[in-house]
Amino acid sequence: MLSILYNPTKTICTIFFHMNISLTLFGLAQLKSDVIRKRWQTIELEKAVDSFKEKMAAAKANNIMTGIKHIGEISLITAQVDGMGADEMKSMADKIKAEVPNSVAVMGAETDGKITFVAMASKEAVKLGVHCGKIIKDITAVAGGRGGGKPDMAQGGGSDASKIDDALAKVDEIIAEQIK
C-alpha cells in the first residue's frame, strides 16, 4: 500500500482513494473529516483576506488620486505603496484608470524585502504616446532591477529599496519625453 502512495505515476484521485481506504481501515475517518473541514475553512479565510486586500487597494487608490499631476494632457499618479503586492497595485491602477481620463498610474512597493513596480495607462494615454513598458524599464534600472511590458501595462522589480522614491520621481520626465 505504501508503494501506491509514493508512486508518482498515480493520479491524485487514486491516491485519495487509497488514503480513504487506509483511514477507514484504521478507524481514522473522523480525522479525515476534520482535516477536510479545516482545509475548507482555510480556503474560505484566504478568500476573505483576498477580498479585504482588494477593498484596501480601492480605498488607497481613492487616497492617492488626490495627488494627480498633469503633464500635457496626461493625468499622472505616482505612489509608493509599501506592503502591497503586484496584484493589489494592479487593482489600484485599474480603479484609477477607470475613474481618471487620460491617466497613467505608476506605483512602487517594498513588500517582504521584494521591490515591485507597476505601471498602467488608459487607452487615451497610450494614444498620446505613453508606453508603460518603457517607463518600467527605465525606473527599475534606477532601483537596480529590470522589467517591461506592453504600452498599457507593465511591471518589474528592483533590488535597492532606498531608490523607490528616486525611481518614481523619474516618471514625470519619462512621460514628458514620451508625449512630445
Coordinates of C-alpha atoms in Angstrom, one line a residue:
M1 CA 0.0 0.0 0.0
L2 CA 2.8 2.5 0.8
S3 CA 4.2 2.0 -2.7
I4 CA 0.9 3.3 -4.0
L5 CA 1.2 6.5 -2.0
Y6 CA 4.7 7.1 -3.2
N7 CA 4.2 6.1 -6.8
P8 CA 4.4 9.4 -8.8
T9 CA 2.6 8.0 -11.8
K10 CA -0.7 7.5 -9.8
T11 CA -3.2 10.3 -10.1
I12 CA -4.3 12.4 -7.2
C13 CA -7.7 10.7 -7.3
T14 CA -6.2 7.3 -6.9
I15 CA -4.0 8.5 -4.0
F16 CA -7.0 10.0 -2.3
F17 CA -9.0 6.7 -2.9
H18 CA -6.2 4.7 -1.2
M19 CA -5.9 7.2 1.6
N20 CA -9.7 6.9 2.2
I21 CA -9.4 3.2 2.4
S22 CA -6.4 3.4 4.8
L23 CA -8.1 6.0 7.0
T24 CA -11.3 4.0 7.2
L25 CA -9.5 0.7 7.9
F26 CA -7.6 2.3 10.8
G27 CA -10.7 4.0 12.2
L28 CA -9.5 7.5 11.3
A29 CA -12.5 8.6 9.4
Q30 CA -13.1 11.4 11.9
L31 CA -9.6 12.6 11.5
K32 CA -10.0 12.7 7.7
S33 CA -13.3 14.6 8.1
D34 CA -11.6 17.2 10.4
V35 CA -8.7 17.7 8.0
I36 CA -11.0 18.3 5.1
R37 CA -13.2 20.7 7.1
K38 CA -10.1 22.6 8.3
R39 CA -8.8 22.8 4.7
W40 CA -12.1 24.3 3.5
Q41 CA -12.0 26.8 6.4
T42 CA -8.6 27.8 5.3
I43 CA -9.7 28.3 1.7
E44 CA -12.6 30.5 2.9
L45 CA -10.3 32.6 5.1
E46 CA -7.9 33.0 2.2
K47 CA -10.8 34.3 0.0
A48 CA -11.8 36.7 2.8
V49 CA -8.2 38.0 3.0
D50 CA -8.0 38.5 -0.7
S51 CA -11.3 40.3 -0.7
F52 CA -10.1 42.6 2.1
K53 CA -6.9 43.3 0.2
E54 CA -8.9 44.4 -2.9
K55 CA -11.1 46.7 -0.8
M56 CA -8.0 48.2 0.8
A57 CA -6.4 48.7 -2.6
A58 CA -9.6 50.5 -3.8
A59 CA -9.6 52.8 -0.7
K60 CA -5.9 53.5 -1.1
A61 CA -6.5 54.4 -4.8
N62 CA -9.0 57.0 -3.7
N63 CA -6.5 58.5 -1.4
I64 CA -3.7 58.7 -3.9
M65 CA -5.9 60.2 -6.6
T66 CA -5.7 63.4 -4.7
G67 CA -2.1 63.7 -5.9
I68 CA -2.7 63.9 -9.6
K69 CA -0.1 65.7 -11.7
H70 CA -0.8 67.0 -15.2
I71 CA 1.8 66.6 -17.9
G72 CA 0.3 67.9 -21.1
E73 CA -3.0 66.0 -21.5
I74 CA -1.9 63.2 -19.2
S75 CA -3.1 62.8 -15.6
L76 CA -0.2 61.1 -13.8
I77 CA -0.4 59.4 -10.4
T78 CA 2.7 58.0 -8.8
A79 CA 2.8 56.5 -5.4
Q80 CA 4.9 54.4 -3.1
V81 CA 2.6 51.8 -1.5
D82 CA 4.8 49.6 0.6
G83 CA 3.3 46.4 1.8
M84 CA 1.3 45.8 -1.4
G85 CA 1.9 43.1 -3.9
A86 CA 1.7 43.4 -7.7
D87 CA -2.0 42.2 -7.7
E88 CA -3.1 44.9 -5.3
M89 CA -1.2 47.6 -7.2
K90 CA -2.8 46.4 -10.4
S91 CA -6.3 46.6 -8.8
M92 CA -5.5 50.2 -7.6
A93 CA -4.3 51.1 -11.1
D94 CA -7.4 49.7 -12.7
K95 CA -9.6 51.8 -10.4
I96 CA -7.6 54.9 -11.3
K97 CA -7.7 54.1 -15.0
A98 CA -11.5 53.7 -14.8
E99 CA -12.1 57.0 -12.9
V100 CA -9.5 59.4 -14.3
P101 CA -9.4 60.2 -18.1
N102 CA -6.0 60.1 -19.9
S103 CA -4.5 58.5 -16.8
V104 CA -1.2 56.9 -16.1
A105 CA -0.7 55.2 -12.7
V106 CA 2.8 54.2 -11.6
M107 CA 3.4 52.6 -8.2
G108 CA 6.3 51.1 -6.4
A109 CA 6.3 49.0 -3.2
E110 CA 8.6 47.1 -0.9
T111 CA 6.9 44.0 0.4
D112 CA 8.8 41.4 2.5
G113 CA 12.1 42.6 1.1
K114 CA 10.9 42.4 -2.5
I115 CA 10.6 45.6 -4.6
T116 CA 7.8 45.7 -7.2
F117 CA 6.8 48.4 -9.7
V118 CA 3.6 48.5 -11.7
A119 CA 2.6 51.0 -14.4
M120 CA -0.8 51.2 -16.1
A121 CA -2.1 53.6 -18.7
S122 CA -5.6 54.3 -20.1
K123 CA -6.2 53.8 -23.8
E124 CA -6.3 57.5 -24.3
A125 CA -2.9 57.9 -22.7
V126 CA -1.4 55.2 -24.9
K127 CA -2.8 57.0 -28.0
L128 CA -1.0 60.1 -26.8
G129 CA 2.3 58.2 -26.7
V130 CA 2.6 56.7 -23.3
H131 CA 4.4 53.3 -23.1
C132 CA 4.3 51.6 -19.7
G133 CA 6.8 49.0 -20.7
K134 CA 9.4 51.7 -21.4
I135 CA 8.5 53.6 -18.2
I136 CA 9.1 50.4 -16.1
K137 CA 12.3 49.6 -17.9
D138 CA 13.7 53.0 -17.1
I139 CA 12.6 53.3 -13.5
T140 CA 13.5 49.7 -12.5
A141 CA 17.0 50.4 -13.7
V142 CA 17.2 53.3 -11.1
A143 CA 16.3 50.8 -8.4
G144 CA 18.8 48.2 -9.5
G145 CA 16.3 45.9 -11.3
R146 CA 14.6 45.3 -14.5
G147 CA 11.2 45.0 -16.0
G148 CA 9.0 45.8 -19.0
G149 CA 5.7 45.1 -20.6
K150 CA 3.1 46.5 -23.0
P151 CA 2.1 50.1 -23.7
D152 CA -0.9 49.9 -21.4
M153 CA 0.5 47.8 -18.6
A154 CA 3.9 46.7 -17.3
Q155 CA 5.7 45.6 -14.2
G156 CA 9.1 44.9 -12.9
G157 CA 11.3 44.7 -9.8
G158 CA 14.3 46.2 -8.2
S159 CA 16.9 45.4 -5.5
D160 CA 17.5 48.7 -3.8
A161 CA 14.5 49.8 -1.8
S162 CA 16.1 53.2 -0.9
K163 CA 15.8 54.1 -4.6
I164 CA 12.0 53.7 -5.0
D165 CA 11.4 57.4 -4.5
D166 CA 14.1 58.3 -7.0
A167 CA 12.6 55.9 -9.5
L168 CA 9.1 57.3 -9.1
A169 CA 10.4 60.8 -9.4
K170 CA 11.8 60.0 -12.8
V171 CA 8.3 59.1 -14.2
D172 CA 7.4 62.7 -14.9
E173 CA 10.4 63.2 -17.1
I174 CA 9.9 59.9 -18.9
I175 CA 6.2 60.7 -19.7
A176 CA 7.1 64.3 -20.8
E177 CA 9.6 62.8 -23.2
Q178 CA 7.1 60.1 -24.5
I179 CA 4.3 62.5 -25.3
K180 CA 6.4 65.1 -27.2

